[in-house]
Amino acid sequence: MAQPPRKAFPLRLDPALFDALERSAAGDLRSINAQVEVLLREALSRRGLKVAPPRPVKRGRPARDAGSE
């Protein structure tokens, strides 16, 4: 099943903020984009706003079809 499309938009950041995000993402072994999403979800949660959790990405081989043997 394909992932739903993600919303893309340009984001202008202060260079110092971007550097801090980059260090934080590297420390958590995430991309900067993933780190921004995590931080936004945490901030919204602290404000009491519910956001549906992201759908997990299916990894690995597809299940073996029993009829193809």
Short mmCIF file of C-alpha atoms in Angstrom, two decimals:
data_model
loop_
_atom_site.label_atom_id
_atom_site.label_comp_id
_atom_site.label_asym_id
_atom_site.label_seq_id
_atom_site.Cartn_x
_atom_site.Cartn_y
_atom_site.Cartn_z
CA MET A 1 0.00 0.00 0.00
CA ALA A 2 1.42 3.38 -0.98
CA GLN A 3 1.99 6.14 1.54
CA PRO A 4 -0.41 9.07 1.28
CA PRO A 5 1.18 12.11 -0.37
CA ARG A 6 2.97 14.51 1.95
CA LYS A 7 2.38 18.24 1.92
CA ALA A 8 5.46 20.17 0.79
CA PHE A 9 6.07 23.86 1.41
CA PRO A 10 9.08 26.18 1.54
CA LEU A 11 10.29 27.09 5.01
CA ARG A 12 12.68 29.95 5.64
CA LEU A 13 14.71 29.63 8.84
CA ASP A 14 17.30 31.68 10.60
CA PRO A 15 20.70 30.06 9.92
CA ALA A 16 21.38 29.59 13.65
CA LEU A 17 18.05 27.79 14.08
CA PHE A 18 18.78 25.58 11.07
CA ASP A 19 22.21 24.68 12.53
CA ALA A 20 20.61 23.75 15.85
CA LEU A 21 18.02 21.60 14.04
CA GLU A 22 20.79 19.92 12.07
CA ARG A 23 22.72 19.06 15.26
CA SER A 24 19.58 17.81 16.98
CA ALA A 25 18.61 15.64 13.99
CA ALA A 26 22.10 14.16 13.76
CA GLY A 27 22.02 13.31 17.46
CA ASP A 28 18.73 11.46 17.00
CA LEU A 29 19.81 9.84 13.69
CA ARG A 30 17.01 11.58 11.77
CA SER A 31 16.80 13.79 8.73
CA ILE A 32 16.18 17.46 9.39
CA ASN A 33 12.70 17.08 7.91
CA ALA A 34 11.86 14.18 10.24
CA GLN A 35 13.25 16.12 13.21
CA VAL A 36 11.09 19.14 12.39
CA GLU A 37 8.02 16.86 12.24
CA VAL A 38 8.87 15.28 15.61
CA LEU A 39 9.41 18.67 17.25
CA LEU A 40 6.18 20.07 15.78
CA ARG A 41 4.21 17.04 17.00
CA GLU A 42 5.70 17.43 20.50
CA ALA A 43 4.91 21.15 20.58
CA LEU A 44 1.31 20.59 19.43
CA SER A 45 0.86 17.81 21.97
CA ARG A 46 2.05 20.11 24.79
CA ARG A 47 -0.59 22.62 23.65
CA GLY A 48 -3.28 19.94 23.81
CA LEU A 49 -3.78 19.54 20.07
CA LYS A 50 -4.24 15.98 18.88
CA VAL A 51 -2.49 14.93 15.68
CA ALA A 52 -2.99 11.47 14.24
CA PRO A 53 0.22 9.43 14.44
CA PRO A 54 2.01 8.88 11.13
CA ARG A 55 1.33 5.59 9.41
CA PRO A 56 4.31 3.29 9.84
CA VAL A 57 6.31 2.51 6.72
CA LYS A 58 6.14 -1.16 5.77
CA ARG A 59 9.63 -2.53 5.37
CA GLY A 60 10.97 -5.84 4.16
CA ARG A 61 9.74 -8.34 1.67
CA PRO A 62 6.07 -8.70 0.84
CA ALA A 63 4.26 -11.66 2.36
CA ARG A 64 4.68 -14.84 0.39
CA ASP A 65 1.56 -15.76 -1.59
CA ALA A 66 0.42 -19.28 -0.56
CA GLY A 67 -0.98 -19.99 -4.03
CA SER A 68 2.27 -19.39 -5.94
CA GLU A 69 4.14 -22.52 -4.82
#
